[in-house]
Amino acid sequence: MRHTWRWFGPVDKVTVRDAAQAGAEGIVSALHHIPTGAVWPAEEIEKRHQAIREGGLFWDVVESVPVSEEIKTQTGDWREHVKNWQETLRRLSASGIKTVCYNFMPVLDWTRTDLRWETKHGAKAMRFDFTDFVAFDIHILKRPGAALDYPERIQEEAAKRFAALDEARITALGKNIGAGLPGSADGYTLDQLREKLRTYQGIDATKLQAHLIDFLSEVTPIAEQVGINICAHPDDPPWPLLGLPRILSTGDDYAHMLRQVDSRANGVTLCSGSLGARADNDLAEIATRFADRIHFVHLRNVTRDEDSLPCSFFEDEHLEGGTDMVAVIATLLTEETRRKAEGREDHQIPMRPDHGQEILDDLTRGAQPGYPAIGRLKGLAELRGIERALSHSQFGLGR
């Protein structure tokens, strides 16, 4: 695999040189300052390439070209936004980019109740606490009908939790849950979040799936023409939130998407942490099932408090948690070997260590939550060690 590293641009407190010293071979980045729905200017794309080259690496993967809420709901200027997405693909291809990651999560992207939860050994990790989330939904956001989405036992636990919260924690929950894409300036106040939720009235999972297929039917032919692989990131966490549907949470969800738009250019971002939050998702099986269409990989691990659905979980160390990382990496290496034998140009799959814990000097650096320097360095070293060992013992490969 090609070892990459997410970089949020010049504002990132972890530099490209830091990434190179950590062992990264390429950079994953995006133009977070460009408004969602707009075309990415060619000069801004080149400026990002130049900044990465000056740090000693190259821009390998775009994560993400955001899909606007207008596209997801098929309202307002959604058709213009689709055209702009197509044009952005053309411009990225002209600059040398071959892989573009995106997601189709409504309103909220990845969602956590804690961005810096303290683990037993003092590291800071991101956490999704289901009881806290329900307390937010019913008692802070006060979403109409929210209580009907949860069992009575959970409602009672959430009421007790809310009664014990101080104002600082209530404010933090709103800020954490309403945060936008990592690195973006987007985010919602409570009133803005309520308004966004209203735009999804009448849109269930079936309709949102249809909107995804409509979007892919328009952009995939362009991706084919310009030689870009587009790859959908799974829902995070992989279950409905705030009454909103989620449509990329399981292997069957991905099978539907890939079957409806059957092109190699239309593929999967395999995120072992997002999918791994569900006990009924077998990551090695999913990797095997969709191996031919995996264009990008996020390797991280989560530990669930229980195996119920939904559940609480936290971002564990990369080799801990519920996902058998050795089995997943072995599957990906097998696929790379198969692609290389076929002569495919995309035989080397880009991967990045995702959502590291803040440890050691990370605790004072103040980097983007989930994207510390040392925590990701540790994760990349562990993952690279597994890959190297498997390559030598199972595949007879060297470096």
Short mmCIF file of C-alpha atoms in Angstrom, two decimals:
data_model
loop_
_atom_site.label_atom_id
_atom_site.label_comp_id
_atom_site.label_asym_id
_atom_site.label_seq_id
_atom_site.Cartn_x
_atom_site.Cartn_y
_atom_site.Cartn_z
CA MET A 1 0.00 0.00 0.00
CA ARG A 2 1.02 3.61 -0.43
CA HIS A 3 1.34 5.23 2.98
CA THR A 4 -0.33 8.63 3.05
CA TRP A 5 -1.09 11.27 5.67
CA ARG A 6 -3.94 13.73 5.98
CA TRP A 7 -2.89 17.37 5.94
CA PHE A 8 -5.36 20.23 6.37
CA GLY A 9 -3.24 22.81 4.60
CA PRO A 10 -1.14 25.70 5.91
CA VAL A 11 -3.32 26.07 9.02
CA ASP A 12 -2.50 22.51 10.12
CA LYS A 13 -0.26 22.40 13.18
CA VAL A 14 1.20 19.13 11.89
CA THR A 15 3.33 19.96 8.87
CA VAL A 16 4.11 18.08 5.66
CA ARG A 17 7.68 17.66 6.90
CA ASP A 18 6.29 16.11 10.09
CA ALA A 19 4.38 13.67 7.90
CA ALA A 20 7.51 12.79 5.93
CA GLN A 21 9.46 12.20 9.15
CA ALA A 22 6.63 9.94 10.36
CA GLY A 23 7.11 7.74 7.28
CA ALA A 24 4.37 9.01 4.98
CA GLU A 25 4.97 8.72 1.23
CA GLY A 26 2.16 11.00 0.09
CA ILE A 27 -0.37 13.56 1.31
CA VAL A 28 -4.16 13.50 1.50
CA SER A 29 -5.60 17.00 1.42
CA ALA A 30 -8.48 19.23 0.29
CA LEU A 31 -9.27 22.89 -0.28
CA HIS A 32 -11.38 23.39 2.82
CA HIS A 33 -11.53 27.14 2.27
CA ILE A 34 -13.50 26.79 -0.99
CA PRO A 35 -17.27 27.02 -0.35
CA THR A 36 -19.19 23.76 -0.66
CA GLY A 37 -20.79 23.51 -4.08
CA ALA A 38 -18.30 25.79 -5.83
CA VAL A 39 -15.73 24.82 -8.47
CA TRP A 40 -12.21 24.49 -7.11
CA PRO A 41 -10.04 27.14 -8.84
CA ALA A 42 -7.12 25.70 -10.81
CA GLU A 43 -4.74 28.21 -9.23
CA GLU A 44 -5.78 27.10 -5.72
CA ILE A 45 -5.27 23.45 -6.66
CA GLU A 46 -1.76 24.26 -7.91
CA LYS A 47 -1.03 26.32 -4.80
CA ARG A 48 -1.82 23.29 -2.62
CA HIS A 49 0.35 21.05 -4.81
CA GLN A 50 3.21 23.52 -4.45
CA ALA A 51 2.90 23.74 -0.67
CA ILE A 52 3.03 19.95 -0.41
CA ARG A 53 6.01 19.68 -2.78
CA GLU A 54 7.87 22.26 -0.71
CA GLY A 55 7.41 19.97 2.29
CA GLY A 56 9.03 17.12 0.40
CA LEU A 57 5.98 15.01 -0.53
CA PHE A 58 3.31 14.88 -3.22
CA TRP A 59 -0.49 15.26 -3.15
CA ASP A 60 -1.88 11.78 -3.77
CA VAL A 61 -5.55 11.79 -2.67
CA VAL A 62 -8.23 14.45 -2.34
CA GLU A 63 -10.34 14.08 0.81
CA SER A 64 -12.85 15.48 0.32
CA VAL A 65 -14.65 17.28 -2.46
CA PRO A 66 -17.75 17.97 -0.34
CA VAL A 67 -21.16 16.96 -1.65
CA SER A 68 -23.57 19.77 -0.83
CA GLU A 69 -26.77 19.36 1.15
CA GLU A 70 -28.56 20.66 -1.95
CA ILE A 71 -27.30 17.62 -3.92
CA LYS A 72 -28.29 15.24 -1.14
CA THR A 73 -31.81 16.68 -0.91
CA GLN A 74 -32.10 17.60 -4.61
CA THR A 75 -33.19 21.13 -3.78
CA GLY A 76 -32.06 24.64 -4.70
CA ASP A 77 -28.98 24.84 -6.92
CA TRP A 78 -28.26 21.11 -6.76
CA ARG A 79 -27.90 20.64 -10.52
CA GLU A 80 -25.37 23.47 -10.68
CA HIS A 81 -23.49 21.93 -7.76
CA VAL A 82 -23.29 18.62 -9.64
CA LYS A 83 -21.85 20.41 -12.68
CA ASN A 84 -19.33 22.14 -10.43
CA TRP A 85 -18.34 18.77 -8.92
CA GLN A 86 -17.75 17.44 -12.44
CA GLU A 87 -15.60 20.44 -13.35
CA THR A 88 -13.60 20.07 -10.14
CA LEU A 89 -12.85 16.46 -11.13
CA ARG A 90 -11.56 17.67 -14.51
CA ARG A 91 -9.30 20.23 -12.88
CA LEU A 92 -7.98 17.80 -10.27
CA SER A 93 -7.19 15.26 -12.98
CA ALA A 94 -5.35 17.89 -15.00
CA SER A 95 -3.21 18.54 -11.92
CA GLY A 96 -2.31 14.85 -11.56
CA ILE A 97 -4.81 13.70 -8.90
CA LYS A 98 -6.15 10.16 -9.45
CA THR A 99 -8.24 9.50 -6.31
CA VAL A 100 -11.08 11.56 -4.82
CA CYS A 101 -12.85 10.60 -1.59
CA TYR A 102 -16.27 11.98 -0.62
CA ASN A 103 -19.17 11.15 1.72
CA PHE A 104 -22.96 11.25 1.46
CA MET A 105 -23.87 11.69 5.13
CA PRO A 106 -26.84 14.05 5.60
CA VAL A 107 -26.24 17.25 7.63
CA LEU A 108 -23.73 15.72 10.08
CA ASP A 109 -20.50 14.19 8.86
CA TRP A 110 -18.47 12.16 11.36
CA THR A 111 -20.11 12.69 14.75
CA ARG A 112 -18.58 12.47 18.22
CA THR A 113 -19.77 13.60 21.64
CA ASP A 114 -16.17 13.96 22.92
CA LEU A 115 -13.24 15.19 20.84
CA ARG A 116 -10.63 14.73 23.57
CA TRP A 117 -11.84 11.98 25.91
CA GLU A 118 -9.21 10.75 28.37
CA THR A 119 -8.24 7.09 28.13
CA LYS A 120 -7.04 4.96 31.05
CA HIS A 121 -3.37 5.81 30.35
CA GLY A 122 -3.94 9.56 29.90
CA ALA A 123 -4.07 9.77 26.10
CA LYS A 124 -6.86 11.80 24.49
CA ALA A 125 -9.19 10.10 22.03
CA MET A 126 -12.43 10.84 20.25
CA ARG A 127 -15.53 9.15 21.65
CA PHE A 128 -19.19 8.66 20.77
CA ASP A 129 -21.23 8.26 23.97
CA PHE A 130 -24.70 7.08 23.00
CA THR A 131 -26.35 8.22 26.24
CA ASP A 132 -24.83 11.69 25.89
CA PHE A 133 -26.01 11.81 22.29
CA VAL A 134 -29.58 10.91 23.25
CA ALA A 135 -29.48 13.52 26.04
CA PHE A 136 -28.42 16.08 23.45
CA ASP A 137 -31.12 15.05 20.97
CA ILE A 138 -34.03 15.07 23.43
CA HIS A 139 -33.07 17.69 26.02
CA ILE A 140 -30.66 20.15 24.31
CA LEU A 141 -31.60 20.14 20.64
CA LYS A 142 -35.20 19.27 21.60
CA ARG A 143 -35.87 17.69 18.22
CA PRO A 144 -39.61 17.11 17.75
CA GLY A 145 -40.42 13.44 18.23
CA ALA A 146 -36.86 12.55 19.24
CA ALA A 147 -37.93 10.43 22.21
CA LEU A 148 -39.85 8.11 19.88
CA ASP A 149 -36.54 7.01 18.30
CA TYR A 150 -35.17 5.51 21.53
CA PRO A 151 -36.24 2.73 23.93
CA GLU A 152 -37.70 3.84 27.24
CA ARG A 153 -34.64 2.59 29.14
CA ILE A 154 -32.32 4.80 27.06
CA GLN A 155 -34.66 7.77 27.49
CA GLU A 156 -34.48 7.37 31.26
CA GLU A 157 -30.69 7.08 31.26
CA ALA A 158 -30.42 10.16 29.03
CA ALA A 159 -32.71 12.17 31.32
CA LYS A 160 -30.51 11.33 34.31
CA ARG A 161 -27.36 12.15 32.32
CA PHE A 162 -28.78 15.51 31.22
CA ALA A 163 -29.77 16.42 34.78
CA ALA A 164 -26.12 15.96 35.82
CA LEU A 165 -24.61 18.07 33.04
CA ASP A 166 -23.23 21.52 33.80
CA GLU A 167 -23.44 24.42 31.34
CA ALA A 168 -19.91 23.87 30.05
CA ARG A 169 -20.66 20.28 29.11
CA ILE A 170 -23.98 21.22 27.49
CA THR A 171 -22.17 23.81 25.37
CA ALA A 172 -19.42 21.33 24.48
CA LEU A 173 -21.94 18.69 23.38
CA GLY A 174 -23.61 21.15 21.04
CA LYS A 175 -20.28 22.23 19.58
CA ASN A 176 -18.91 18.70 19.20
CA ILE A 177 -22.01 17.20 17.62
CA GLY A 178 -22.64 20.20 15.37
CA ALA A 179 -19.08 20.28 14.00
CA GLY A 180 -18.66 20.05 10.23
CA LEU A 181 -16.12 18.18 8.14
CA PRO A 182 -12.64 18.03 9.69
CA GLY A 183 -10.65 21.05 8.58
CA SER A 184 -13.66 23.01 7.35
CA ALA A 185 -15.12 26.17 8.78
CA ASP A 186 -18.59 24.65 8.58
CA GLY A 187 -20.51 23.88 11.73
CA TYR A 188 -23.98 24.42 13.10
CA THR A 189 -25.52 26.30 15.99
CA LEU A 190 -28.55 24.60 17.54
CA ASP A 191 -30.93 26.76 15.50
CA GLN A 192 -29.00 26.10 12.29
CA LEU A 193 -28.99 22.38 12.99
CA ARG A 194 -32.76 22.40 13.56
CA GLU A 195 -33.25 24.20 10.25
CA LYS A 196 -31.00 21.73 8.40
CA LEU A 197 -32.96 18.82 9.83
CA ARG A 198 -36.19 20.32 8.52
CA THR A 199 -34.80 20.23 4.97
CA TYR A 200 -34.79 16.42 5.18
CA GLN A 201 -38.48 16.06 5.97
CA GLY A 202 -39.89 13.41 3.64
CA ILE A 203 -36.45 12.01 2.74
CA ASP A 204 -36.07 8.44 3.98
CA ALA A 205 -33.25 5.98 3.31
CA THR A 206 -34.76 4.83 0.00
CA LYS A 207 -35.03 8.37 -1.33
CA LEU A 208 -31.54 9.34 -0.13
CA GLN A 209 -30.15 6.22 -1.82
CA ALA A 210 -31.87 7.29 -5.03
CA HIS A 211 -30.30 10.74 -4.73
CA LEU A 212 -26.86 9.15 -4.28
CA ILE A 213 -27.37 7.05 -7.40
CA ASP A 214 -28.53 10.12 -9.36
CA PHE A 215 -25.38 11.97 -8.25
CA LEU A 216 -23.09 9.06 -9.16
CA SER A 217 -24.79 8.59 -12.52
CA GLU A 218 -23.76 12.16 -13.37
CA VAL A 219 -20.22 12.29 -11.96
CA THR A 220 -18.94 8.74 -12.59
CA PRO A 221 -18.80 9.11 -16.40
CA ILE A 222 -16.66 12.23 -15.94
CA ALA A 223 -14.40 10.36 -13.49
CA GLU A 224 -14.00 7.61 -16.11
CA GLN A 225 -13.17 10.12 -18.83
CA VAL A 226 -10.47 11.93 -16.83
CA GLY A 227 -8.97 8.86 -15.14
CA ILE A 228 -10.03 9.50 -11.54
CA ASN A 229 -11.31 6.93 -9.07
CA ILE A 230 -14.03 8.35 -6.80
CA CYS A 231 -14.66 6.52 -3.54
CA ALA A 232 -17.45 6.87 -0.98
CA HIS A 233 -16.58 7.05 2.71
CA PRO A 234 -18.92 5.11 5.03
CA ASP A 235 -21.27 6.69 7.55
CA ASP A 236 -19.60 7.57 10.85
CA PRO A 237 -21.09 6.29 13.07
CA PRO A 238 -22.84 3.77 10.83
CA TRP A 239 -26.46 4.17 11.93
CA PRO A 240 -29.21 6.82 11.70
CA LEU A 241 -28.73 10.01 13.75
CA LEU A 242 -31.25 12.74 14.68
CA GLY A 243 -33.93 11.08 12.60
CA LEU A 244 -31.75 11.28 9.47
CA PRO A 245 -31.22 8.25 7.21
CA ARG A 246 -27.78 6.72 6.73
CA ILE A 247 -27.17 4.76 3.54
CA LEU A 248 -23.51 3.64 3.56
CA SER A 249 -23.29 1.77 6.85
CA THR A 250 -23.02 -1.90 5.85
CA GLY A 251 -21.68 -4.15 3.15
CA ASP A 252 -25.15 -4.45 1.63
CA ASP A 253 -25.38 -0.65 1.39
CA TYR A 254 -22.16 -0.58 -0.62
CA ALA A 255 -23.28 -3.51 -2.77
CA HIS A 256 -26.39 -1.55 -3.76
CA MET A 257 -24.37 1.55 -4.66
CA LEU A 258 -21.81 -0.36 -6.71
CA ARG A 259 -24.46 -2.44 -8.47
CA GLN A 260 -26.50 0.60 -9.48
CA VAL A 261 -23.49 2.45 -10.94
CA ASP A 262 -21.31 -0.42 -12.11
CA SER A 263 -18.03 1.23 -13.04
CA ARG A 264 -14.58 0.63 -11.65
CA ALA A 265 -14.25 4.40 -11.25
CA ASN A 266 -17.11 4.29 -8.73
CA GLY A 267 -15.62 2.73 -5.63
CA VAL A 268 -15.17 2.42 -1.89
CA THR A 269 -13.19 4.21 0.78
CA LEU A 270 -12.68 1.34 3.21
CA CYS A 271 -12.70 2.94 6.68
CA SER A 272 -12.14 0.22 9.23
CA GLY A 273 -13.07 2.52 12.11
CA SER A 274 -16.36 3.79 10.75
CA LEU A 275 -17.62 0.38 9.65
CA GLY A 276 -16.02 -1.24 12.71
CA ALA A 277 -18.35 0.63 15.08
CA ARG A 278 -21.00 -1.95 14.10
CA ALA A 279 -20.45 -5.40 15.57
CA ASP A 280 -22.28 -6.95 12.59
CA ASN A 281 -19.72 -5.57 10.09
CA ASP A 282 -16.91 -8.05 9.39
CA LEU A 283 -14.17 -5.80 8.01
CA ALA A 284 -12.06 -8.57 6.48
CA GLU A 285 -15.16 -9.96 4.74
CA ILE A 286 -16.16 -6.50 3.48
CA ALA A 287 -12.61 -5.90 2.21
CA THR A 288 -12.70 -9.21 0.35
CA ARG A 289 -16.21 -8.60 -1.02
CA PHE A 290 -15.36 -5.23 -2.55
CA ALA A 291 -11.61 -5.65 -3.10
CA ASP A 292 -11.77 -4.74 -6.79
CA ARG A 293 -13.49 -1.42 -6.02
CA ILE A 294 -11.48 -0.28 -2.98
CA HIS A 295 -9.64 2.88 -4.04
CA PHE A 296 -8.61 4.32 -0.66
CA VAL A 297 -8.21 2.94 2.86
CA HIS A 298 -8.49 4.46 6.33
CA LEU A 299 -6.98 2.13 8.91
CA ARG A 300 -8.10 2.78 12.48
CA ASN A 301 -9.76 0.85 15.28
CA VAL A 302 -12.57 1.47 17.72
CA THR A 303 -13.55 -0.25 20.95
CA ARG A 304 -17.28 -0.60 21.50
CA ASP A 305 -18.77 -0.45 24.99
CA GLU A 306 -21.22 -3.11 23.88
CA ASP A 307 -22.26 -4.84 20.66
CA SER A 308 -25.77 -3.42 20.54
CA LEU A 309 -26.85 -1.09 17.75
CA PRO A 310 -26.35 1.80 18.18
CA CYS A 311 -23.69 1.83 20.89
CA SER A 312 -20.98 3.89 22.56
CA PHE A 313 -17.37 3.56 21.35
CA PHE A 314 -14.02 5.31 21.42
CA GLU A 315 -11.09 5.59 19.01
CA ASP A 316 -8.64 2.99 20.30
CA GLU A 317 -5.01 2.41 19.36
CA HIS A 318 -4.62 1.13 15.81
CA LEU A 319 -3.95 -2.50 16.76
CA GLU A 320 -6.53 -2.64 19.53
CA GLY A 321 -10.31 -2.51 19.23
CA GLY A 322 -12.73 -4.80 17.46
CA THR A 323 -11.19 -4.98 13.98
CA ASP A 324 -8.67 -7.70 13.11
CA MET A 325 -6.20 -5.35 11.45
CA VAL A 326 -3.87 -8.16 10.38
CA ALA A 327 -6.68 -9.87 8.47
CA VAL A 328 -7.76 -6.62 6.80
CA ILE A 329 -4.23 -5.74 5.68
CA ALA A 330 -3.65 -9.29 4.42
CA THR A 331 -6.79 -9.00 2.28
CA LEU A 332 -5.66 -5.67 0.85
CA LEU A 333 -2.19 -7.00 0.03
CA THR A 334 -3.75 -9.98 -1.76
CA GLU A 335 -5.82 -7.58 -3.85
CA GLU A 336 -2.76 -5.46 -4.68
CA THR A 337 -0.94 -8.58 -5.88
CA ARG A 338 -3.91 -9.51 -8.08
CA ARG A 339 -4.13 -6.00 -9.57
CA LYS A 340 -0.42 -5.90 -10.31
CA ALA A 341 -0.64 -9.23 -12.14
CA GLU A 342 -3.45 -7.72 -14.24
CA GLY A 343 -1.27 -4.74 -15.07
CA ARG A 344 -3.59 -2.22 -13.41
CA GLU A 345 -2.11 1.24 -12.89
CA ASP A 346 -3.99 1.51 -9.58
CA HIS A 347 -2.50 -1.66 -8.14
CA GLN A 348 -1.01 0.22 -5.17
CA ILE A 349 -3.86 1.25 -2.85
CA PRO A 350 -3.34 4.49 -0.89
CA MET A 351 -3.96 4.14 2.83
CA ARG A 352 -3.59 6.46 5.76
CA PRO A 353 -3.52 5.95 9.54
CA ASP A 354 -6.70 7.56 10.78
CA HIS A 355 -7.80 9.21 14.03
CA GLY A 356 -4.76 8.70 16.21
CA GLN A 357 -4.81 9.30 19.94
CA GLU A 358 -3.09 12.37 21.35
CA ILE A 359 -0.04 11.18 23.28
CA LEU A 360 3.20 12.73 24.59
CA ASP A 361 3.79 16.15 22.98
CA ASP A 362 0.49 15.90 21.07
CA LEU A 363 -1.23 16.83 24.31
CA THR A 364 0.12 20.39 24.09
CA ARG A 365 0.29 20.92 20.32
CA GLY A 366 -3.44 21.58 19.83
CA ALA A 367 -3.79 19.89 16.43
CA GLN A 368 -7.08 19.03 14.75
CA PRO A 369 -8.92 16.48 16.98
CA GLY A 370 -8.16 12.98 15.78
CA TYR A 371 -5.16 14.11 13.72
CA PRO A 372 -2.17 14.43 16.07
CA ALA A 373 1.42 14.03 14.95
CA ILE A 374 2.79 11.40 17.35
CA GLY A 375 -0.39 9.37 17.72
CA ARG A 376 -0.61 8.93 13.97
CA LEU A 377 3.12 8.28 13.69
CA LYS A 378 2.69 5.44 16.17
CA GLY A 379 -0.27 4.08 14.22
CA LEU A 380 1.51 4.27 10.88
CA ALA A 381 4.57 2.50 12.30
CA GLU A 382 2.40 -0.32 13.65
CA LEU A 383 0.44 -0.71 10.42
CA ARG A 384 3.59 -0.57 8.33
CA GLY A 385 5.11 -3.28 10.51
CA ILE A 386 2.14 -5.57 9.87
CA GLU A 387 2.32 -4.90 6.14
CA ARG A 388 6.07 -5.56 5.99
CA ALA A 389 5.79 -8.80 7.95
CA LEU A 390 2.93 -10.08 5.81
CA SER A 391 4.69 -9.09 2.61
CA HIS A 392 7.75 -11.12 3.50
CA SER A 393 6.09 -14.18 5.03
CA GLN A 394 2.91 -14.54 2.97
CA PHE A 395 3.68 -12.90 -0.36
CA GLY A 396 7.46 -13.14 -0.61
CA LEU A 397 7.69 -9.43 -1.33
CA GLY A 398 10.48 -7.07 -0.42
CA ARG A 399 10.81 -3.31 -0.27
#
